[in-house]
CSV table of C-alpha atoms in Angstrom, one decimal:
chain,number,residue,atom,x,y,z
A,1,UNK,CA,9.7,-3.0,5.7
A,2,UNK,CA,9.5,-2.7,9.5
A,3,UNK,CA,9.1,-5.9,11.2
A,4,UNK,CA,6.2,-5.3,13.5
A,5,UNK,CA,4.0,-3.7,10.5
A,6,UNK,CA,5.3,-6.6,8.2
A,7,UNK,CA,4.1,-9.4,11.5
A,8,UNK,CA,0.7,-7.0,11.8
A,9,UNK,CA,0.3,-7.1,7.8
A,10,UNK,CA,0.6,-11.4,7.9
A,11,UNK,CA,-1.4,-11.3,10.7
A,12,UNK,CA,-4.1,-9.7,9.1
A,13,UNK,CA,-3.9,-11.6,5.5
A,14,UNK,CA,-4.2,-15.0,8.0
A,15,UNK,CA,-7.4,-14.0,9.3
A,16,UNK,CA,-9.0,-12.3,6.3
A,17,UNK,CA,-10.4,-15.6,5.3
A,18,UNK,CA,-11.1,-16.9,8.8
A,19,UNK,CA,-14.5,-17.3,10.5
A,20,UNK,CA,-15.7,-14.2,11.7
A,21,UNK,CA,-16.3,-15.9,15.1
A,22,UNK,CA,-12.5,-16.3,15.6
A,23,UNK,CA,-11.3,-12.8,15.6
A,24,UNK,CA,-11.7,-9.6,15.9
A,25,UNK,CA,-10.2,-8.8,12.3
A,26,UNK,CA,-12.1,-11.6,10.8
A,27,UNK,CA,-15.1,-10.3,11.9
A,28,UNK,CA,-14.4,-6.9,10.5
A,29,UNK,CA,-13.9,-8.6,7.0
A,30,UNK,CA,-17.0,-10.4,7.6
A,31,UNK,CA,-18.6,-7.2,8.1
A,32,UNK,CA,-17.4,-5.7,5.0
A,33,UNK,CA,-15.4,-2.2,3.5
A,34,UNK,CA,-17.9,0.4,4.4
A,35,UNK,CA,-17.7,-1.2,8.6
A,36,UNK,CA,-13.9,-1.5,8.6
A,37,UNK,CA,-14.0,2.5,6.3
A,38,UNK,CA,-16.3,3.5,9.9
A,39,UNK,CA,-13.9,1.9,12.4
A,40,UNK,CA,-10.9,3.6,10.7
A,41,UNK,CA,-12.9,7.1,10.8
A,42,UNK,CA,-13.9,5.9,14.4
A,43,UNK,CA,-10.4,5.3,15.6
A,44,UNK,CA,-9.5,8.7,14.0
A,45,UNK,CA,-11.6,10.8,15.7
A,46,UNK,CA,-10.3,8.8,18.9
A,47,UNK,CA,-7.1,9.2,18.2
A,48,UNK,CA,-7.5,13.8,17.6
A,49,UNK,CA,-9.5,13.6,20.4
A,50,UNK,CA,-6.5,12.0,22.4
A,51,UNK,CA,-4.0,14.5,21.2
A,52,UNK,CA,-6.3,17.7,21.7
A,53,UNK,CA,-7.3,16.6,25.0
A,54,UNK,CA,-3.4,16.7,26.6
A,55,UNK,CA,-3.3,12.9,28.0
A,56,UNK,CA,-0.3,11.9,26.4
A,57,UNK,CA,-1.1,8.7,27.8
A,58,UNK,CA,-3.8,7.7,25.2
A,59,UNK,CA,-2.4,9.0,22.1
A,60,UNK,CA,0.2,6.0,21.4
A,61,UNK,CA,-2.7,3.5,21.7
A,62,UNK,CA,-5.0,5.2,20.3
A,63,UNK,CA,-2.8,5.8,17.3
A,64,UNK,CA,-2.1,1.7,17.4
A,65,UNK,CA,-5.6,1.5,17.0
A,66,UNK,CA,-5.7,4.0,14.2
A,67,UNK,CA,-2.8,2.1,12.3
A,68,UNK,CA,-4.7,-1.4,12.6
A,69,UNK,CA,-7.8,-0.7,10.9
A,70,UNK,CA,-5.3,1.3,8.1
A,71,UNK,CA,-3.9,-1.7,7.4
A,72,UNK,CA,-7.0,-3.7,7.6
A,73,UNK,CA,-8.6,-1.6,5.2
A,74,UNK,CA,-5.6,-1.6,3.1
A,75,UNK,CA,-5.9,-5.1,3.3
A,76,UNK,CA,-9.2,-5.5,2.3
A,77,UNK,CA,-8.4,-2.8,-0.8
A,78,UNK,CA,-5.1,-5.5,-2.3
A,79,UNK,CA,-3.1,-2.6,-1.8
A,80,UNK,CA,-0.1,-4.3,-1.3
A,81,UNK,CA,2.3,-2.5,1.4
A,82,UNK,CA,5.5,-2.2,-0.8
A,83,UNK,CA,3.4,-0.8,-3.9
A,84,UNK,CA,1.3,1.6,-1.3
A,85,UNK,CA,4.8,3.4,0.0
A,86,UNK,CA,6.4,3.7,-3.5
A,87,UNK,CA,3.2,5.2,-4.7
A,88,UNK,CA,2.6,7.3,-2.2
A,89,UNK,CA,5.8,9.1,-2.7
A,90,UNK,CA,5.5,9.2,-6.5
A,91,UNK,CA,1.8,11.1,-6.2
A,92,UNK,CA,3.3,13.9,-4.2
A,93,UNK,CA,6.4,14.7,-6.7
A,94,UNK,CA,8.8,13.1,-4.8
A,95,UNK,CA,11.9,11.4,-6.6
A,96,UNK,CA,13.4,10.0,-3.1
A,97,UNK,CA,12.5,9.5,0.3
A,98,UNK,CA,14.8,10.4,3.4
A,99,UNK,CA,13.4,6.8,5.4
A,100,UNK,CA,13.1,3.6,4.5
A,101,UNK,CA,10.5,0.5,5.6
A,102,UNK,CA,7.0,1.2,6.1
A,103,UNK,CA,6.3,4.7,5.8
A,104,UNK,CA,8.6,5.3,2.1
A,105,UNK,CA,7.0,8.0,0.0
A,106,UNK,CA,5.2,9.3,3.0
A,107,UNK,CA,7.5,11.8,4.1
A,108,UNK,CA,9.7,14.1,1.8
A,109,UNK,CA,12.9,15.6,2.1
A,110,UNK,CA,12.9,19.7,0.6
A,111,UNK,CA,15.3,18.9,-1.9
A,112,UNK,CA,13.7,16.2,-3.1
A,113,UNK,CA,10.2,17.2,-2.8
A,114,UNK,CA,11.3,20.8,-4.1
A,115,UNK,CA,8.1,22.7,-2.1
A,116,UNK,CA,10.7,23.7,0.5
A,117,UNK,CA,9.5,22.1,3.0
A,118,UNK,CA,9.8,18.6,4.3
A,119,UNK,CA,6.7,17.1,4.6
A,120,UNK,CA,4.1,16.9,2.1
């Protein structure tokens, strides 16, 4: 696992249970799945618009954004991260990954994958 997603992943576990007047992520679990489901479609639309638009400045953020409420949701779902990358891999075919940490199963080498190509 990558050490800023693991820190972002305790992070958010430590204030699912917090008062929702303490933070920003506790208020989103206050608020329930179908809230933090609206930010995470929010934040994606942000982040499409930011790459369509050409201000390469705004798509990192934007993305950082994106990737938060992810893992919030992800959070608030028990998916647990090591069980979400394995799985991930496993639905699309894939026997093994070409990376390791966060992102395993989400992207496919051709030989492994055997679609020819190397994402899925």
């Amino acid at each position: 696992m990558d050490p800023v997603f693991d820190r972002l992943e305790a992070t958010i576990r430590a204030r699912r249970d917090a008062p929702a007047d303490t933070s920003y992520t506790a208020s989103l679990f206050a608020k329930g799945r179908p809230k933090i489901a609206q930010k995470l479609g929010e934040e994606a639309v942000e982040t499409v618009i930011a790459a369509c638009s050409g201000d390469e400045a705004s798509i990192v953020p934007e993305a950082a954004d994106l990737m938060f409420h992810l893992a919030v949701l992800l959070a608030d779902a028990g998916a647990e991260p090591r069980r979400r990358a394995r799985g991930t891999g496993a639905a699309r075919g894939c026997r093994r990954t070409d990376r390791e940490g966060w992102a395993d199963g989400l992207t496919c080498s051709p030989s492994a994958c055997g679609r020819g190509r190397g994402r899925a």
